[in-house]
């Protein structure tokens, strides 16, 4: 999973070319002109009415994956305005640990703190503070 990135909010069409969809997002939305090499690209899960399944893309080169990931972080607001999201693929264990800490996440966020995930760790910092600290309770 180290080389994978998930693309959320991409509308599904019958007999689509997922690799073409991902490459168009990378070039048009992220404005990356480098020729990206992808090993595999496909939708996750079974189709269901009314929901767009995320697309998982396995990058051949880790450096290209990092270029896309960091550019997506810098352009998060632009992506959100178009209904798209880009993020790394997490294991089921990490996702479960995050769900268990969701109340802590909401508490810290509503207290006006900056909150972010680092794997299964929940990190927060006061506005104006320079360092994130792990939230455990």
PDB file of N, CA, C and O in Angstrom, residues 31-103:
ATOM      1  N   UNK A  31      -2.184  20.329 -11.824  1.00  0.00           N
ATOM      2  CA  UNK A  31      -1.264  21.042 -12.719  1.00  0.00           C
ATOM      3  C   UNK A  31       0.153  20.452 -12.674  1.00  0.00           C
ATOM      4  O   UNK A  31       1.147  21.174 -12.678  1.00  0.00           O
ATOM      5  N   UNK A  32       0.237  19.121 -12.624  1.00  0.00           N
ATOM      6  CA  UNK A  32       1.533  18.436 -12.678  1.00  0.00           C
ATOM      7  C   UNK A  32       1.757  18.012 -14.123  1.00  0.00           C
ATOM      8  O   UNK A  32       0.942  17.300 -14.693  1.00  0.00           O
ATOM      9  N   UNK A  33       2.878  18.456 -14.706  1.00  0.00           N
ATOM     10  CA  UNK A  33       3.137  18.170 -16.116  1.00  0.00           C
ATOM     11  C   UNK A  33       4.024  16.949 -16.316  1.00  0.00           C
ATOM     12  O   UNK A  33       4.190  16.476 -17.431  1.00  0.00           O
ATOM     13  N   UNK A  34       4.591  16.438 -15.241  1.00  0.00           N
ATOM     14  CA  UNK A  34       5.457  15.257 -15.323  1.00  0.00           C
ATOM     15  C   UNK A  34       4.655  14.051 -15.808  1.00  0.00           C
ATOM     16  O   UNK A  34       3.484  13.894 -15.469  1.00  0.00           O
ATOM     17  N   UNK A  35       5.284  13.189 -16.599  1.00  0.00           N
ATOM     18  CA  UNK A  35       4.634  11.971 -17.074  1.00  0.00           C
ATOM     19  C   UNK A  35       4.635  10.945 -15.933  1.00  0.00           C
ATOM     20  O   UNK A  35       5.668  10.396 -15.587  1.00  0.00           O
ATOM     21  N   UNK A  36       3.475  10.713 -15.345  1.00  0.00           N
ATOM     22  CA  UNK A  36       3.331   9.825 -14.193  1.00  0.00           C
ATOM     23  C   UNK A  36       3.166   8.382 -14.679  1.00  0.00           C
ATOM     24  O   UNK A  36       2.366   8.113 -15.571  1.00  0.00           O
ATOM     25  N   UNK A  37       3.913   7.462 -14.056  1.00  0.00           N
ATOM     26  CA  UNK A  37       3.828   6.042 -14.401  1.00  0.00           C
ATOM     27  C   UNK A  37       3.012   5.317 -13.333  1.00  0.00           C
ATOM     28  O   UNK A  37       3.389   5.317 -12.161  1.00  0.00           O
ATOM     29  N   UNK A  38       1.897   4.724 -13.752  1.00  0.00           N
ATOM     30  CA  UNK A  38       1.021   3.997 -12.836  1.00  0.00           C
ATOM     31  C   UNK A  38       1.058   2.513 -13.172  1.00  0.00           C
ATOM     32  O   UNK A  38       1.032   2.134 -14.343  1.00  0.00           O
ATOM     33  N   UNK A  39       1.124   1.671 -12.141  1.00  0.00           N
ATOM     34  CA  UNK A  39       1.135   0.220 -12.355  1.00  0.00           C
ATOM     35  C   UNK A  39      -0.283  -0.324 -12.496  1.00  0.00           C
ATOM     36  O   UNK A  39      -0.579  -1.064 -13.417  1.00  0.00           O
ATOM     37  N   UNK A  40      -1.152   0.021 -11.551  1.00  0.00           N
ATOM     38  CA  UNK A  40      -2.545  -0.445 -11.566  1.00  0.00           C
ATOM     39  C   UNK A  40      -3.448   0.683 -11.105  1.00  0.00           C
ATOM     40  O   UNK A  40      -3.090   1.439 -10.204  1.00  0.00           O
ATOM     41  N   UNK A  41      -4.624   0.749 -11.713  1.00  0.00           N
ATOM     42  CA  UNK A  41      -5.620   1.744 -11.314  1.00  0.00           C
ATOM     43  C   UNK A  41      -6.987   1.093 -11.422  1.00  0.00           C
ATOM     44  O   UNK A  41      -7.325   0.526 -12.463  1.00  0.00           O
ATOM     45  N   UNK A  42      -7.768   1.149 -10.334  1.00  0.00           N
ATOM     46  CA  UNK A  42      -9.110   0.552 -10.365  1.00  0.00           C
ATOM     47  C   UNK A  42      -9.966   1.127  -9.250  1.00  0.00           C
ATOM     48  O   UNK A  42      -9.464   1.787  -8.332  1.00  0.00           O
ATOM     49  N   UNK A  43     -11.260   0.880  -9.331  1.00  0.00           N
ATOM     50  CA  UNK A  43     -12.203   1.287  -8.292  1.00  0.00           C
ATOM     51  C   UNK A  43     -12.146   0.293  -7.137  1.00  0.00           C
ATOM     52  O   UNK A  43     -11.868  -0.884  -7.328  1.00  0.00           O
ATOM     53  N   UNK A  44     -12.444   0.761  -5.944  1.00  0.00           N
ATOM     54  CA  UNK A  44     -12.498  -0.105  -4.766  1.00  0.00           C
ATOM     55  C   UNK A  44     -13.929  -0.520  -4.474  1.00  0.00           C
ATOM     56  O   UNK A  44     -14.842   0.298  -4.559  1.00  0.00           O
ATOM     57  N   UNK A  45     -14.111  -1.766  -4.105  1.00  0.00           N
ATOM     58  CA  UNK A  45     -15.414  -2.239  -3.659  1.00  0.00           C
ATOM     59  C   UNK A  45     -16.376  -2.536  -4.787  1.00  0.00           C
ATOM     60  O   UNK A  45     -16.044  -2.489  -5.967  1.00  0.00           O
ATOM     61  N   UNK A  46     -17.604  -2.851  -4.373  1.00  0.00           N
ATOM     62  CA  UNK A  46     -18.667  -3.178  -5.321  1.00  0.00           C
ATOM     63  C   UNK A  46     -19.461  -1.918  -5.642  1.00  0.00           C
ATOM     64  O   UNK A  46     -19.651  -1.065  -4.773  1.00  0.00           O
ATOM     65  N   UNK A  47     -19.977  -1.810  -6.867  1.00  0.00           N
ATOM     66  CA  UNK A  47     -20.788  -0.633  -7.212  1.00  0.00           C
ATOM     67  C   UNK A  47     -22.079  -0.594  -6.398  1.00  0.00           C
ATOM     68  O   UNK A  47     -22.658  -1.622  -6.096  1.00  0.00           O
ATOM     69  N   UNK A  48     -22.489   0.615  -6.017  1.00  0.00           N
ATOM     70  CA  UNK A  48     -23.772   0.799  -5.338  1.00  0.00           C
ATOM     71  C   UNK A  48     -24.410   2.080  -5.852  1.00  0.00           C
ATOM     72  O   UNK A  48     -23.716   3.027  -6.231  1.00  0.00           O
ATOM     73  N   UNK A  49     -25.708   2.097  -5.873  1.00  0.00           N
ATOM     74  CA  UNK A  49     -26.434   3.254  -6.410  1.00  0.00           C
ATOM     75  C   UNK A  49     -26.180   4.496  -5.572  1.00  0.00           C
ATOM     76  O   UNK A  49     -26.246   4.460  -4.351  1.00  0.00           O
ATOM     77  N   UNK A  50     -25.909   5.592  -6.236  1.00  0.00           N
ATOM     78  CA  UNK A  50     -25.789   6.884  -5.570  1.00  0.00           C
ATOM     79  C   UNK A  50     -24.445   7.162  -4.922  1.00  0.00           C
ATOM     80  O   UNK A  50     -24.252   8.218  -4.352  1.00  0.00           O
ATOM     81  N   UNK A  51     -23.521   6.218  -4.949  1.00  0.00           N
ATOM     82  CA  UNK A  51     -22.226   6.438  -4.328  1.00  0.00           C
ATOM     83  C   UNK A  51     -21.110   6.280  -5.347  1.00  0.00           C
ATOM     84  O   UNK A  51     -21.138   5.382  -6.176  1.00  0.00           O
ATOM     85  N   UNK A  52     -20.128   7.161  -5.256  1.00  0.00           N
ATOM     86  CA  UNK A  52     -18.933   7.039  -6.091  1.00  0.00           C
ATOM     87  C   UNK A  52     -17.887   6.263  -5.296  1.00  0.00           C
ATOM     88  O   UNK A  52     -17.537   6.658  -4.195  1.00  0.00           O
ATOM     89  N   UNK A  53     -17.406   5.196  -5.876  1.00  0.00           N
ATOM     90  CA  UNK A  53     -16.340   4.446  -5.222  1.00  0.00           C
ATOM     91  C   UNK A  53     -15.011   5.155  -5.459  1.00  0.00           C
ATOM     92  O   UNK A  53     -14.784   5.730  -6.520  1.00  0.00           O
ATOM     93  N   UNK A  54     -14.125   5.128  -4.475  1.00  0.00           N
ATOM     94  CA  UNK A  54     -12.813   5.744  -4.691  1.00  0.00           C
ATOM     95  C   UNK A  54     -11.995   4.942  -5.701  1.00  0.00           C
ATOM     96  O   UNK A  54     -12.206   3.740  -5.878  1.00  0.00           O
ATOM     97  N   UNK A  55     -11.078   5.624  -6.346  1.00  0.00           N
ATOM     98  CA  UNK A  55     -10.151   4.980  -7.272  1.00  0.00           C
ATOM     99  C   UNK A  55      -8.815   4.840  -6.547  1.00  0.00           C
ATOM    100  O   UNK A  55      -8.314   5.798  -5.962  1.00  0.00           O
ATOM    101  N   UNK A  56      -8.243   3.641  -6.580  1.00  0.00           N
ATOM    102  CA  UNK A  56      -6.919   3.429  -6.011  1.00  0.00           C
ATOM    103  C   UNK A  56      -5.923   3.343  -7.169  1.00  0.00           C
ATOM    104  O   UNK A  56      -6.168   2.673  -8.160  1.00  0.00           O
ATOM    105  N   UNK A  57      -4.834   4.093  -7.027  1.00  0.00           N
ATOM    106  CA  UNK A  57      -3.804   4.123  -8.053  1.00  0.00           C
ATOM    107  C   UNK A  57      -2.479   3.727  -7.425  1.00  0.00           C
ATOM    108  O   UNK A  57      -2.060   4.314  -6.419  1.00  0.00           O
ATOM    109  N   UNK A  58      -1.837   2.722  -8.003  1.00  0.00           N
ATOM    110  CA  UNK A  58      -0.517   2.290  -7.540  1.00  0.00           C
ATOM    111  C   UNK A  58       0.533   2.934  -8.433  1.00  0.00           C
ATOM    112  O   UNK A  58       0.604   2.666  -9.622  1.00  0.00           O
ATOM    113  N   UNK A  59       1.331   3.790  -7.843  1.00  0.00           N
ATOM    114  CA  UNK A  59       2.370   4.503  -8.565  1.00  0.00           C
ATOM    115  C   UNK A  59       3.606   3.617  -8.699  1.00  0.00           C
ATOM    116  O   UNK A  59       3.982   2.910  -7.769  1.00  0.00           O
ATOM    117  N   UNK A  60       4.239   3.670  -9.858  1.00  0.00           N
ATOM    118  CA  UNK A  60       5.440   2.878 -10.087  1.00  0.00           C
ATOM    119  C   UNK A  60       6.620   3.462  -9.312  1.00  0.00           C
ATOM    120  O   UNK A  60       7.436   2.731  -8.759  1.00  0.00           O
ATOM    121  N   UNK A  61       6.687   4.780  -9.229  1.00  0.00           N
ATOM    122  CA  UNK A  61       7.780   5.455  -8.534  1.00  0.00           C
ATOM    123  C   UNK A  61       7.242   6.183  -7.312  1.00  0.00           C
ATOM    124  O   UNK A  61       6.309   6.984  -7.402  1.00  0.00           O
ATOM    125  N   UNK A  62       7.865   5.915  -6.178  1.00  0.00           N
ATOM    126  CA  UNK A  62       7.439   6.530  -4.924  1.00  0.00           C
ATOM    127  C   UNK A  62       7.583   8.061  -4.975  1.00  0.00           C
ATOM    128  O   UNK A  62       6.754   8.783  -4.429  1.00  0.00           O
ATOM    129  N   UNK A  63       8.606   8.548  -5.650  1.00  0.00           N
ATOM    130  CA  UNK A  63       8.811   9.998  -5.751  1.00  0.00           C
ATOM    131  C   UNK A  63       7.634  10.668  -6.466  1.00  0.00           C
ATOM    132  O   UNK A  63       7.229  11.782  -6.109  1.00  0.00           O
ATOM    133  N   UNK A  64       7.088  10.013  -7.486  1.00  0.00           N
ATOM    134  CA  UNK A  64       5.936  10.568  -8.190  1.00  0.00           C
ATOM    135  C   UNK A  64       4.704  10.554  -7.286  1.00  0.00           C
ATOM    136  O   UNK A  64       3.915  11.486  -7.302  1.00  0.00           O
ATOM    137  N   UNK A  65       4.550   9.491  -6.511  1.00  0.00           N
ATOM    138  CA  UNK A  65       3.429   9.415  -5.565  1.00  0.00           C
ATOM    139  C   UNK A  65       3.519  10.576  -4.572  1.00  0.00           C
ATOM    140  O   UNK A  65       2.537  11.241  -4.281  1.00  0.00           O
ATOM    141  N   UNK A  66       4.722  10.835  -4.057  1.00  0.00           N
ATOM    142  CA  UNK A  66       4.907  11.919  -3.100  1.00  0.00           C
ATOM    143  C   UNK A  66       4.662  13.282  -3.737  1.00  0.00           C
ATOM    144  O   UNK A  66       4.113  14.177  -3.105  1.00  0.00           O
ATOM    145  N   UNK A  67       5.050  13.447  -4.998  1.00  0.00           N
ATOM    146  CA  UNK A  67       4.787  14.695  -5.717  1.00  0.00           C
ATOM    147  C   UNK A  67       3.278  14.939  -5.794  1.00  0.00           C
ATOM    148  O   UNK A  67       2.796  16.046  -5.500  1.00  0.00           O
ATOM    149  N   UNK A  68       2.525  13.912  -6.156  1.00  0.00           N
ATOM    150  CA  UNK A  68       1.067  14.044  -6.256  1.00  0.00           C
ATOM    151  C   UNK A  68       0.464  14.306  -4.882  1.00  0.00           C
ATOM    152  O   UNK A  68      -0.385  15.172  -4.712  1.00  0.00           O
ATOM    153  N   UNK A  69       0.921  13.574  -3.873  1.00  0.00           N
ATOM    154  CA  UNK A  69       0.369  13.716  -2.520  1.00  0.00           C
ATOM    155  C   UNK A  69       0.622  15.115  -1.951  1.00  0.00           C
ATOM    156  O   UNK A  69      -0.290  15.762  -1.443  1.00  0.00           O
ATOM    157  N   UNK A  70       1.849  15.605  -2.057  1.00  0.00           N
ATOM    158  CA  UNK A  70       2.163  16.918  -1.496  1.00  0.00           C
ATOM    159  C   UNK A  70       1.483  18.043  -2.272  1.00  0.00           C
ATOM    160  O   UNK A  70       1.056  19.035  -1.675  1.00  0.00           O
ATOM    161  N   UNK A  71       1.372  17.887  -3.584  1.00  0.00           N
ATOM    162  CA  UNK A  71       0.661  18.888  -4.383  1.00  0.00           C
ATOM    163  C   UNK A  71      -0.814  18.907  -4.009  1.00  0.00           C
ATOM    164  O   UNK A  71      -1.428  19.975  -3.915  1.00  0.00           O
ATOM    165  N   UNK A  72      -1.387  17.719  -3.772  1.00  0.00           N
ATOM    166  CA  UNK A  72      -2.798  17.635  -3.380  1.00  0.00           C
ATOM    167  C   UNK A  72      -3.028  18.308  -2.033  1.00  0.00           C
ATOM    168  O   UNK A  72      -4.053  18.967  -1.822  1.00  0.00           O
ATOM    169  N   UNK A  73      -2.084  18.170  -1.106  1.00  0.00           N
ATOM    170  CA  UNK A  73      -2.214  18.825   0.197  1.00  0.00           C
ATOM    171  C   UNK A  73      -2.204  20.341   0.010  1.00  0.00           C
ATOM    172  O   UNK A  73      -3.002  21.060   0.614  1.00  0.00           O
ATOM    173  N   UNK A  74      -1.312  20.824  -0.842  1.00  0.00           N
ATOM    174  CA  UNK A  74      -1.223  22.264  -1.078  1.00  0.00           C
ATOM    175  C   UNK A  74      -2.474  22.810  -1.761  1.00  0.00           C
ATOM    176  O   UNK A  74      -2.829  23.975  -1.576  1.00  0.00           O
ATOM    177  N   UNK A  75      -3.153  21.977  -2.538  1.00  0.00           N
ATOM    178  CA  UNK A  75      -4.326  22.426  -3.292  1.00  0.00           C
ATOM    179  C   UNK A  75      -5.621  21.826  -2.745  1.00  0.00           C
ATOM    180  O   UNK A  75      -6.587  21.646  -3.484  1.00  0.00           O
ATOM    181  N   UNK A  76      -5.661  21.541  -1.454  1.00  0.00           N
ATOM    182  CA  UNK A  76      -6.825  20.909  -0.839  1.00  0.00           C
ATOM    183  C   UNK A  76      -8.093  21.718  -1.064  1.00  0.00           C
ATOM    184  O   UNK A  76      -9.140  21.162  -1.409  1.00  0.00           O
ATOM    185  N   UNK A  77      -8.031  23.027  -0.884  1.00  0.00           N
ATOM    186  CA  UNK A  77      -9.231  23.858  -1.035  1.00  0.00           C
ATOM    187  C   UNK A  77      -9.752  23.842  -2.470  1.00  0.00           C
ATOM    188  O   UNK A  77     -10.958  23.796  -2.698  1.00  0.00           O
ATOM    189  N   UNK A  78      -8.842  23.869  -3.450  1.00  0.00           N
ATOM    190  CA  UNK A  78      -9.252  23.801  -4.856  1.00  0.00           C
ATOM    191  C   UNK A  78      -9.925  22.467  -5.156  1.00  0.00           C
ATOM    192  O   UNK A  78     -10.924  22.407  -5.874  1.00  0.00           O
ATOM    193  N   UNK A  79      -9.375  21.388  -4.613  1.00  0.00           N
ATOM    194  CA  UNK A  79      -9.951  20.063  -4.839  1.00  0.00           C
ATOM    195  C   UNK A  79     -11.327  19.943  -4.186  1.00  0.00           C
ATOM    196  O   UNK A  79     -12.260  19.409  -4.780  1.00  0.00           O
ATOM    197  N   UNK A  80     -11.451  20.452  -2.953  1.00  0.00           N
ATOM    198  CA  UNK A  80     -12.730  20.368  -2.245  1.00  0.00           C
ATOM    199  C   UNK A  80     -13.825  21.123  -2.988  1.00  0.00           C
ATOM    200  O   UNK A  80     -14.973  20.694  -3.014  1.00  0.00           O
ATOM    201  N   UNK A  81     -13.466  22.254  -3.593  1.00  0.00           N
ATOM    202  CA  UNK A  81     -14.470  23.037  -4.306  1.00  0.00           C
ATOM    203  C   UNK A  81     -15.013  22.295  -5.525  1.00  0.00           C
ATOM    204  O   UNK A  81     -16.128  22.564  -5.972  1.00  0.00           O
ATOM    205  N   UNK A  82     -14.238  21.345  -6.056  1.00  0.00           N
ATOM    206  CA  UNK A  82     -14.707  20.541  -7.184  1.00  0.00           C
ATOM    207  C   UNK A  82     -15.249  19.190  -6.741  1.00  0.00           C
ATOM    208  O   UNK A  82     -15.629  18.371  -7.573  1.00  0.00           O
ATOM    209  N   UNK A  83     -15.267  18.936  -5.421  1.00  0.00           N
ATOM    210  CA  UNK A  83     -15.808  17.687  -4.899  1.00  0.00           C
ATOM    211  C   UNK A  83     -14.839  16.528  -4.928  1.00  0.00           C
ATOM    212  O   UNK A  83     -15.233  15.379  -4.765  1.00  0.00           O
ATOM    213  N   UNK A  84     -13.564  16.817  -5.131  1.00  0.00           N
ATOM    214  CA  UNK A  84     -12.553  15.759  -5.197  1.00  0.00           C
ATOM    215  C   UNK A  84     -11.741  15.718  -3.916  1.00  0.00           C
ATOM    216  O   UNK A  84     -11.635  16.701  -3.200  1.00  0.00           O
ATOM    217  N   UNK A  85     -11.145  14.559  -3.671  1.00  0.00           N
ATOM    218  CA  UNK A  85     -10.246  14.386  -2.547  1.00  0.00           C
ATOM    219  C   UNK A  85      -9.155  13.410  -2.925  1.00  0.00           C
ATOM    220  O   UNK A  85      -9.381  12.484  -3.704  1.00  0.00           O
ATOM    221  N   UNK A  86      -7.970  13.624  -2.381  1.00  0.00           N
ATOM    222  CA  UNK A  86      -6.840  12.743  -2.661  1.00  0.00           C
ATOM    223  C   UNK A  86      -6.152  12.451  -1.333  1.00  0.00           C
ATOM    224  O   UNK A  86      -5.883  13.365  -0.554  1.00  0.00           O
ATOM    225  N   UNK A  87      -5.895  11.174  -1.074  1.00  0.00           N
ATOM    226  CA  UNK A  87      -5.236  10.805   0.174  1.00  0.00           C
ATOM    227  C   UNK A  87      -4.556   9.462   0.063  1.00  0.00           C
ATOM    228  O   UNK A  87      -4.768   8.706  -0.887  1.00  0.00           O
ATOM    229  N   UNK A  88      -3.740   9.160   1.070  1.00  0.00           N
ATOM    230  CA  UNK A  88      -3.036   7.887   1.061  1.00  0.00           C
ATOM    231  C   UNK A  88      -3.968   6.774   1.513  1.00  0.00           C
ATOM    232  O   UNK A  88      -4.946   7.014   2.217  1.00  0.00           O
ATOM    233  N   UNK A  89      -3.650   5.558   1.106  1.00  0.00           N
ATOM    234  CA  UNK A  89      -4.458   4.406   1.489  1.00  0.00           C
ATOM    235  C   UNK A  89      -3.959   3.899   2.836  1.00  0.00           C
ATOM    236  O   UNK A  89      -2.770   3.689   3.029  1.00  0.00           O
ATOM    237  N   UNK A  90      -4.885   3.751   3.785  1.00  0.00           N
ATOM    238  CA  UNK A  90      -4.557   3.261   5.116  1.00  0.00           C
ATOM    239  C   UNK A  90      -5.023   1.822   5.279  1.00  0.00           C
ATOM    240  O   UNK A  90      -5.958   1.393   4.615  1.00  0.00           O
ATOM    241  N   UNK A  91      -4.414   1.104   6.203  1.00  0.00           N
ATOM    242  CA  UNK A  91      -4.839  -0.261   6.493  1.00  0.00           C
ATOM    243  C   UNK A  91      -6.134  -0.246   7.292  1.00  0.00           C
ATOM    244  O   UNK A  91      -6.499   0.775   7.892  1.00  0.00           O
ATOM    245  N   UNK A  92      -6.819  -1.373   7.330  1.00  0.00           N
ATOM    246  CA  UNK A  92      -8.061  -1.470   8.093  1.00  0.00           C
ATOM    247  C   UNK A  92      -7.817  -1.231   9.574  1.00  0.00           C
ATOM    248  O   UNK A  92      -8.653  -0.635  10.260  1.00  0.00           O
ATOM    249  N   UNK A  93      -6.681  -1.677  10.084  1.00  0.00           N
ATOM    250  CA  UNK A  93      -6.358  -1.496  11.500  1.00  0.00           C
ATOM    251  C   UNK A  93      -6.233  -0.009  11.832  1.00  0.00           C
ATOM    252  O   UNK A  93      -6.782   0.468  12.832  1.00  0.00           O
ATOM    253  N   UNK A  94      -5.533   0.730  10.991  1.00  0.00           N
ATOM    254  CA  UNK A  94      -5.358   2.167  11.219  1.00  0.00           C
ATOM    255  C   UNK A  94      -6.706   2.882  11.134  1.00  0.00           C
ATOM    256  O   UNK A  94      -7.019   3.741  11.973  1.00  0.00           O
ATOM    257  N   UNK A  95      -7.522   2.527  10.160  1.00  0.00           N
ATOM    258  CA  UNK A  95      -8.835   3.160  10.027  1.00  0.00           C
ATOM    259  C   UNK A  95      -9.701   2.885  11.248  1.00  0.00           C
ATOM    260  O   UNK A  95     -10.427   3.766  11.726  1.00  0.00           O
ATOM    261  N   UNK A  96      -9.634   1.679  11.803  1.00  0.00           N
ATOM    262  CA  UNK A  96     -10.399   1.341  13.001  1.00  0.00           C
ATOM    263  C   UNK A  96      -9.909   2.141  14.199  1.00  0.00           C
ATOM    264  O   UNK A  96     -10.706   2.655  14.987  1.00  0.00           O
ATOM    265  N   UNK A  97      -8.599   2.290  14.337  1.00  0.00           N
ATOM    266  CA  UNK A  97      -8.047   3.077  15.440  1.00  0.00           C
ATOM    267  C   UNK A  97      -8.459   4.541  15.325  1.00  0.00           C
ATOM    268  O   UNK A  97      -8.734   5.196  16.333  1.00  0.00           O
ATOM    269  N   UNK A  98      -8.539   5.061  14.112  1.00  0.00           N
ATOM    270  CA  UNK A  98      -8.992   6.436  13.910  1.00  0.00           C
ATOM    271  C   UNK A  98     -10.458   6.587  14.296  1.00  0.00           C
ATOM    272  O   UNK A  98     -10.844   7.580  14.919  1.00  0.00           O
ATOM    273  N   UNK A  99     -11.289   5.603  13.912  1.00  0.00           N
ATOM    274  CA  UNK A  99     -12.713   5.663  14.275  1.00  0.00           C
ATOM    275  C   UNK A  99     -12.898   5.700  15.786  1.00  0.00           C
ATOM    276  O   UNK A  99     -13.773   6.387  16.300  1.00  0.00           O
ATOM    277  N   UNK A 100     -12.069   4.942  16.499  1.00  0.00           N
ATOM    278  CA  UNK A 100     -12.159   4.898  17.957  1.00  0.00           C
ATOM    279  C   UNK A 100     -11.785   6.235  18.585  1.00  0.00           C
ATOM    280  O   UNK A 100     -12.250   6.568  19.668  1.00  0.00           O
ATOM    281  N   UNK A 101     -10.953   7.017  17.914  1.00  0.00           N
ATOM    282  CA  UNK A 101     -10.519   8.316  18.431  1.00  0.00           C
ATOM    283  C   UNK A 101     -11.334   9.473  17.848  1.00  0.00           C
ATOM    284  O   UNK A 101     -10.975  10.635  18.036  1.00  0.00           O
ATOM    285  N   UNK A 102     -12.418   9.184  17.174  1.00  0.00           N
ATOM    286  CA  UNK A 102     -13.202  10.223  16.514  1.00  0.00           C
ATOM    287  C   UNK A 102     -13.782  11.232  17.508  1.00  0.00           C
ATOM    288  O   UNK A 102     -13.852  12.421  17.213  1.00  0.00           O
ATOM    289  N   UNK A 103     -14.194  10.780  18.696  1.00  0.00           N
ATOM    290  CA  UNK A 103     -14.724  11.726  19.690  1.00  0.00           C
ATOM    291  C   UNK A 103     -13.631  12.686  20.158  1.00  0.00           C
ATOM    292  O   UNK A 103     -13.900  13.872  20.380  1.00  0.00           O
TER     293      UNK A 103
END
